Coordinates of C-alpha atoms and ligand atoms in Angstrom, one line a residue:
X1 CA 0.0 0.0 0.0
X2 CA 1.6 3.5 -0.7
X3 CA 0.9 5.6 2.1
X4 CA -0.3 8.9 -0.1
X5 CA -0.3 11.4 3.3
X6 CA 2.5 10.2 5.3
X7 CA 4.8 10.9 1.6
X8 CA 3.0 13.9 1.1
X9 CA 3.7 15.2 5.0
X10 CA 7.3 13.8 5.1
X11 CA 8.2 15.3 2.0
X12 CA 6.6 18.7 2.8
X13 CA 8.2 19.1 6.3
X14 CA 11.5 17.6 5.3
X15 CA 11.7 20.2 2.5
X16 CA 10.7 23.4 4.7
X17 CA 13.3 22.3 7.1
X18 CA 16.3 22.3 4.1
X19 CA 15.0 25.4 3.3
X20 CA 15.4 26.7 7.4
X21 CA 18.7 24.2 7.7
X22 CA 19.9 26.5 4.3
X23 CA 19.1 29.5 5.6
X24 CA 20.9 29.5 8.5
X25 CA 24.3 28.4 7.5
X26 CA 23.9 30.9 4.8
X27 CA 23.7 33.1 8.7
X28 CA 27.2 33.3 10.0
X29 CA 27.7 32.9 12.8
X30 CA 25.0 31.3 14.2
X31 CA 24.9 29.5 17.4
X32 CA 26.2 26.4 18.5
X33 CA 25.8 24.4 21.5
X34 CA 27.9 21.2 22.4
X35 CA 25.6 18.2 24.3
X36 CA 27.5 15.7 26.9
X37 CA 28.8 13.9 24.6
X38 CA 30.3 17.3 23.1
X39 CA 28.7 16.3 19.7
X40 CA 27.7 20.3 18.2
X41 CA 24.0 21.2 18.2
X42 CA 22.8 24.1 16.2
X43 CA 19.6 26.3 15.6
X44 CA 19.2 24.7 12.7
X45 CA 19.8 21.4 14.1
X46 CA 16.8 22.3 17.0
X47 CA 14.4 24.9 13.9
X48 CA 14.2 21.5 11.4
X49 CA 13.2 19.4 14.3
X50 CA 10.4 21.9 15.4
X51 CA 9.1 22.1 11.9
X52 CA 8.8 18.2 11.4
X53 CA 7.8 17.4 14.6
X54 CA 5.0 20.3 14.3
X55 CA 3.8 18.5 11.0
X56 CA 3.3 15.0 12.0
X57 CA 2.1 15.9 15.3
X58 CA -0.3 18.2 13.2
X59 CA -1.2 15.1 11.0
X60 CA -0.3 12.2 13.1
X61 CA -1.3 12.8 16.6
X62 CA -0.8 9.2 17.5
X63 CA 2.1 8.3 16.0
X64 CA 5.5 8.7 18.3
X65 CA 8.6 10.5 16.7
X66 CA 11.5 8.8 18.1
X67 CA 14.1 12.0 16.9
X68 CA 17.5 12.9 17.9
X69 CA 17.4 16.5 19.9
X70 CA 15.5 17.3 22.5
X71 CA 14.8 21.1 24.3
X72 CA 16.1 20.3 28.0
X73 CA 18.9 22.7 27.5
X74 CA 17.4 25.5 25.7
X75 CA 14.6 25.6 28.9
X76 CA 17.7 27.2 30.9
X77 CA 17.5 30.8 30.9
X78 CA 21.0 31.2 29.9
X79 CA 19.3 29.3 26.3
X80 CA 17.1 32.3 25.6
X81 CA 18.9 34.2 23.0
X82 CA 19.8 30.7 20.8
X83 CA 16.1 29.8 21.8
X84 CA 14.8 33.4 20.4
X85 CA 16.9 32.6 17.3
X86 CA 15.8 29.6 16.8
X87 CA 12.0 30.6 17.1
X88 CA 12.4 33.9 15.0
X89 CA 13.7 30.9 12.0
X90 CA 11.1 28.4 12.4
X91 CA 8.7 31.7 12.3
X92 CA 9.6 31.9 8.7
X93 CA 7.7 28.7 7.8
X94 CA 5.4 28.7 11.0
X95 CA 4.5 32.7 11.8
X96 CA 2.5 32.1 14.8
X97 CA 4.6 29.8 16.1
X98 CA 6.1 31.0 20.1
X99 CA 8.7 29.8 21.5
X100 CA 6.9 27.8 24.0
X101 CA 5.2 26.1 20.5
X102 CA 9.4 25.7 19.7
X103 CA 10.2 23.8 22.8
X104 CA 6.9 21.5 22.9
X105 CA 7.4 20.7 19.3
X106 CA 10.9 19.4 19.5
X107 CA 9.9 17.6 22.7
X108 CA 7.4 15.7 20.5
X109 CA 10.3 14.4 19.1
X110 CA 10.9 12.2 22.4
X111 CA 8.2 9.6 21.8
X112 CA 8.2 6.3 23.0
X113 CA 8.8 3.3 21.3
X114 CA 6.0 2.0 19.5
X115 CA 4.0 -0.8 16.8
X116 CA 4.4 2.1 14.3
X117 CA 6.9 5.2 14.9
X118 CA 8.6 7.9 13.0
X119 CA 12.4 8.7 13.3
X120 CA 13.9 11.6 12.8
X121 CA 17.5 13.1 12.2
X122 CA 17.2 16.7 12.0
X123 CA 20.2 17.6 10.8
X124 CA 22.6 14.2 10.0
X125 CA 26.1 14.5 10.1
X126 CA 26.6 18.4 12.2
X127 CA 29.8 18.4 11.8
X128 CA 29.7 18.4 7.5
X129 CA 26.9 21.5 8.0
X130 CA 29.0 23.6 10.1
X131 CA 31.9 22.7 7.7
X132 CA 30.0 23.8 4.8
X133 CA 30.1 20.0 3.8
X134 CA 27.3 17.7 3.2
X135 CA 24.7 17.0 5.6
X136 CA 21.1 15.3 5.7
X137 CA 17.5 15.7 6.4
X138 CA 16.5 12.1 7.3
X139 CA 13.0 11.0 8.4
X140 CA 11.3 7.0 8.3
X141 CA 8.5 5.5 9.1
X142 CA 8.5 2.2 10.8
X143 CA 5.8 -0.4 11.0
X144 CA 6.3 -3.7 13.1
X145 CA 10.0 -2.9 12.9
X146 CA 10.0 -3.1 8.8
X147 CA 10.9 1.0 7.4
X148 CA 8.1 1.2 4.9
X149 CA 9.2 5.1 4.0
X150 CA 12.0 6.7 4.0
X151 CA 12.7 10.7 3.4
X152 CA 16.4 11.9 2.8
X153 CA 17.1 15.3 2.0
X154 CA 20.6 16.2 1.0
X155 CA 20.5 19.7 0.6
X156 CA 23.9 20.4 -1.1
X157 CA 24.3 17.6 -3.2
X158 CA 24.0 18.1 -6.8
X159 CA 20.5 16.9 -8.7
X160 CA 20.9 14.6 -11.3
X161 CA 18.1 15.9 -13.5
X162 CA 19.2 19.0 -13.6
X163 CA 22.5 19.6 -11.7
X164 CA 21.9 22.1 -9.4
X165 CA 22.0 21.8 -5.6
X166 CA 19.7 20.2 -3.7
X167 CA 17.8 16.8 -3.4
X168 CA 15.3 14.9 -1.8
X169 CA 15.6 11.1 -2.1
X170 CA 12.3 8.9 -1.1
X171 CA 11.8 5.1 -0.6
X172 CA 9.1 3.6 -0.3
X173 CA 8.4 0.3 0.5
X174 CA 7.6 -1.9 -2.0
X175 CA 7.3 0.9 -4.9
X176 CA 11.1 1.8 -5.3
X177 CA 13.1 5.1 -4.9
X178 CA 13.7 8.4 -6.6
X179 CA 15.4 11.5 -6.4
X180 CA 13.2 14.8 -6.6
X181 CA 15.5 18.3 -7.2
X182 CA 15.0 20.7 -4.7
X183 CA 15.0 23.3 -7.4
X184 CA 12.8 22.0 -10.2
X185 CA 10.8 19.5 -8.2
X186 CA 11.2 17.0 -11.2
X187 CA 11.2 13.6 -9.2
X188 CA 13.3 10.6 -11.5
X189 CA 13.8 6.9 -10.3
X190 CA 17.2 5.7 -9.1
X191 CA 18.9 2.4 -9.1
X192 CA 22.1 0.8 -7.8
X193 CA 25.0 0.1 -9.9
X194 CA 24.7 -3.7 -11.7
X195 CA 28.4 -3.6 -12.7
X196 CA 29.6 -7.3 -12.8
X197 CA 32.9 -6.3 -12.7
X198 CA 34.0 -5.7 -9.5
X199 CA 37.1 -3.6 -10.0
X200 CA 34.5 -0.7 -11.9
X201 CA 33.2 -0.6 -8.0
X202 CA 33.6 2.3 -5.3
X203 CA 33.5 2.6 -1.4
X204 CA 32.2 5.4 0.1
X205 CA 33.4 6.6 3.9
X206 CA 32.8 9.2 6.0
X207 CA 34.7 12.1 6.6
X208 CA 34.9 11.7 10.3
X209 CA 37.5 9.2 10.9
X210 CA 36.3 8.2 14.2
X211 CA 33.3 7.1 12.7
X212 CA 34.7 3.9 11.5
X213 CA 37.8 1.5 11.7
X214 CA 39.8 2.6 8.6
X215 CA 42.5 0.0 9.2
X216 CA 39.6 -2.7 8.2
X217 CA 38.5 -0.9 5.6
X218 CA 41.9 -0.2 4.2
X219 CA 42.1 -4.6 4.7
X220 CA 38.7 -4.9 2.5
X221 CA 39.9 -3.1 -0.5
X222 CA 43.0 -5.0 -0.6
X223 CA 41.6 -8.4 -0.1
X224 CA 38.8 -6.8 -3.7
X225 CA 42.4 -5.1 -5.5
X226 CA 40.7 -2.0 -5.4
X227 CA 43.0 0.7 -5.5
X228 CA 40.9 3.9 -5.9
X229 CA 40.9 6.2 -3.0
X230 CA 37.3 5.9 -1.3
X231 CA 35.1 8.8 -1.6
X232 CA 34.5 11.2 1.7
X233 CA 31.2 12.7 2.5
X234 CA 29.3 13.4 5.5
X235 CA 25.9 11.9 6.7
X236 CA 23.3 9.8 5.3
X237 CA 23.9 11.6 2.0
X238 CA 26.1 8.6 1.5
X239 CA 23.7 6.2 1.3
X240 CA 21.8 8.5 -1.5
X241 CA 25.2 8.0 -3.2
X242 CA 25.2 4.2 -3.1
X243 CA 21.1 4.1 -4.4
X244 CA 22.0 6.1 -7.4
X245 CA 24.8 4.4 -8.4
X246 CA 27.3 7.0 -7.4
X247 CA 29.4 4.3 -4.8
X248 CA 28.8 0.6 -4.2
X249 CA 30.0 0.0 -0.4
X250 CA 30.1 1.8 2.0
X251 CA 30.8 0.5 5.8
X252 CA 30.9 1.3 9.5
X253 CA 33.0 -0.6 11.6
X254 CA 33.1 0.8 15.1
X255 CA 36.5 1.8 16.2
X256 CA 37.9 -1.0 18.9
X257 CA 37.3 2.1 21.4
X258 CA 33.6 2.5 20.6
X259 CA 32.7 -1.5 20.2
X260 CA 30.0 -0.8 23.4
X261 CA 28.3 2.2 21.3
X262 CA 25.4 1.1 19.1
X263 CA 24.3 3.2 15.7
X264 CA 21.0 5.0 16.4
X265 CA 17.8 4.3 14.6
X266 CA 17.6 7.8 13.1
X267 CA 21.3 7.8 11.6
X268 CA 20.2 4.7 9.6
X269 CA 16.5 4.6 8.7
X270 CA 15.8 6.5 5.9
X271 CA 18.8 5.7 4.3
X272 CA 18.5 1.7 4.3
X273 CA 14.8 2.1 2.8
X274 CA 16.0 4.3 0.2
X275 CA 19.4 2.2 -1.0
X276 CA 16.9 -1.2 -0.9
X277 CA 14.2 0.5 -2.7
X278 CA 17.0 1.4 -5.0
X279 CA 18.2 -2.2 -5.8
X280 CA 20.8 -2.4 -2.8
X281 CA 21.2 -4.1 0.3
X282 CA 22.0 -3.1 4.1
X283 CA 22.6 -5.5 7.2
X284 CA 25.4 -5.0 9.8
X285 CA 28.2 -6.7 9.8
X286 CA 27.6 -10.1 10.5
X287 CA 25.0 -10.3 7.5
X288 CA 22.0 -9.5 10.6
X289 CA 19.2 -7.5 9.3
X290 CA 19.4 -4.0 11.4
X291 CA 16.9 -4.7 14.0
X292 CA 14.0 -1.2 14.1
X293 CA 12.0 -2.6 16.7
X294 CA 14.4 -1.7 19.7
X295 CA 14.2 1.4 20.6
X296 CA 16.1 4.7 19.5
X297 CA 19.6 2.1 19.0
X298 CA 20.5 -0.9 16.8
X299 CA 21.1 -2.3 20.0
X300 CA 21.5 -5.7 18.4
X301 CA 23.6 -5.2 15.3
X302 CA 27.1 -4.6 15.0
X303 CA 28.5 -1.9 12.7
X304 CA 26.7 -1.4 9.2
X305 CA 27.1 -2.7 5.4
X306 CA 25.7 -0.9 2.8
X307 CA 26.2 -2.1 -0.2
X308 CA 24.8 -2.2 -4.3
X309 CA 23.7 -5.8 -3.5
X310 CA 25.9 -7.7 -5.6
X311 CA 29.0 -7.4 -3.7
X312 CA 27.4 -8.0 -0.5
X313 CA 28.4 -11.7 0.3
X314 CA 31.5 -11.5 -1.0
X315 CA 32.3 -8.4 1.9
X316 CA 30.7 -10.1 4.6
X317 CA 33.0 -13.2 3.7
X318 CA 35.8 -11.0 4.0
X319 CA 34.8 -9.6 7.3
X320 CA 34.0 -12.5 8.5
X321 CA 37.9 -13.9 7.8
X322 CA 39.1 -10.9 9.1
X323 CA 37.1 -12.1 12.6
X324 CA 38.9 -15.5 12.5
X325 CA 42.3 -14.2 11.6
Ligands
AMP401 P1 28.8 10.4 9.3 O1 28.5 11.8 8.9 O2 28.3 9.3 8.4 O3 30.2 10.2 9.7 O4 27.9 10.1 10.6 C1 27.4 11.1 11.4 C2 26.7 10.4 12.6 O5 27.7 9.6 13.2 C3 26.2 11.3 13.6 O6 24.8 11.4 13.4 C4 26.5 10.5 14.9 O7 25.3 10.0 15.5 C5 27.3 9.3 14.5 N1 28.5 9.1 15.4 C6 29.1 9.9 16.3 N2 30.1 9.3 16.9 C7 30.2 8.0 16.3 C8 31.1 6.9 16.4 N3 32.1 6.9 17.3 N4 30.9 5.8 15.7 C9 29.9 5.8 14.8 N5 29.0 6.8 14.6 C10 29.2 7.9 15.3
MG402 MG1 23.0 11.8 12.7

């Protein structure tokens, strides 16, 4: 079944926050906050949030968002000028929107676990936007644990259609994925790469190198002979990469120091949809299927594989070996 109003939402909201998220780092400076675990938080980070959340609690008032900020620290009083700023932005799309509606919108995005659930990333990979890098938009819809839509924007990645900035990718179960230009709006199908020849193939890796084990990595593409240089880009963006054909693998392997931490749901959702929509495949690294009906973590997978499809096996083999040796 295509679920017309969910796409129709998702796709709205997602695209009014890259137009909020654009806005702002075209704004510098603009604020920025660091959380405990120091990651960077920005008003664009907190305004795409409120303007999600504000739509699918607007359209779905039962359905949880299980997203990744939340407004505890901007109800300090020492938050009220970032707090004003982020309000006077989300004003832009919202205009009677106070900054009481700001804080009680993100906090919808704190929902509890449930049959079927929404995740959100409001801003994917920070540390590309304040970079002036790429960064992501990414929103899903889970059902009894299977993603049956997935929403990525990528607002500085380049159309294909038409090659200006700005994309939206959408998956959705059962019906495929395409690309829509932020620009035009002109919405074309993608598919994975079906090169046989595995030499023609590319990895894809973030740019944060503490993101994942590059010594492994480094061991995979010797043990394929690949000797290309892996593409760096931030965010779920790569996974819009491998869909359309763009790269083929693309892995996480968490770093020896970070084996305990799990992937959260958010950073993976719409992105899995989208590259198997597209032809691909995605488990962890044991070849499990990443497990959505948890809780905001992939508690019970390890690391990520992303991958056109066709090389799959053959790098979960490898991985595998690399275990034993
Ligand atoms: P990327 O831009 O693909 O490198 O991924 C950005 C995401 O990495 C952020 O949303 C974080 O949730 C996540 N992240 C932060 N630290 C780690 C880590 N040590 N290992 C794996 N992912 C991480
Ligand atoms: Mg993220």
């Amino acid at each position: 079944m295509i679920k017309t109003q969910e796409k129709q939402v998702a796709i709205a909201s997602v695209t009014a926050a890259t137009q909020l998220c654009q806005r702002v780092r075209a704004l510098k400076p603009s604020s920025t906050l660091h959380k405990a675990d120091t990651s960077p938080v920005t008003v664009a980070d907190f305004g795409s949030q409120a303007v999600i959340c504000h739509a699918l609690a607007e359209a779905f008032p039962h359905d949880p968002v299980i997203a990744e900020e939340d407004a505890f620290s901007l109800q300090k009083p020492e938050s009220s000028i970032i707090l004003a700023q982020i309000t006077e932005q989300v004003q832009q799309i919202l205009p009677q929107i106070t900054p009481q509606d700001v804080i009680d919108s993100i906090n919808w995005g704190n929902g509890k676990l449930a049959p079927r659930y929404w995740t959100l990333d409001p801003i994917d990979g920070t540390k590309g936007y304040i970079r002036g890098d790429q960064y992501a938009i990414a929103l899903a819809l889970v059902e009894n644990g299977i993603i049956q839509l997935g929403v990525l924007a990528c607002p500085a990645l380049p159309s294909r259609s038409d090659g200006k900035q700005g994309v939206v990718f959408v998956g959705v179960r059962g019906h495929g994925s395409v690309e829509i230009s932020l620009s035009t709006g002109k919405s074309q199908p993608i598919r994975v790469n079906a090169f046989n020849d595995t030499n023609q193939l590319r990895r894809i890796e973030s740019v944060e190198s503490a993101h994942s084990d590059r010594a492994v990595q480094n061991k995979i593409d010797e043990m394929l002979r690949w000797t290309q240089t892996p593409q760096q880009m931030d965010s779920q963006a790569k996974y819009g990469a491998v869909a359309r054909g763009e790269a083929d693998l693309y892995l996480r392997v968490p770093l020896p120091q970070f084996k305990a931490k799990k992937e959260n749901i958010w950073d993976h959702a719409a992105g899995a949809i989208i590259v198997e929509e597209a032809g691909g495949k995605v488990t962890d690294l044991g070849g499990q299927p990443l497990n959505f009906s948890l809780g905001a973590k992939l508690s019970e997978n390890n690391g990520i594989l992303v991958s056109n499809g066709i090389i799959h096996q053959q790098v979960l083999d490898m991985i595998a070996q690399l275990d034993q040796s």
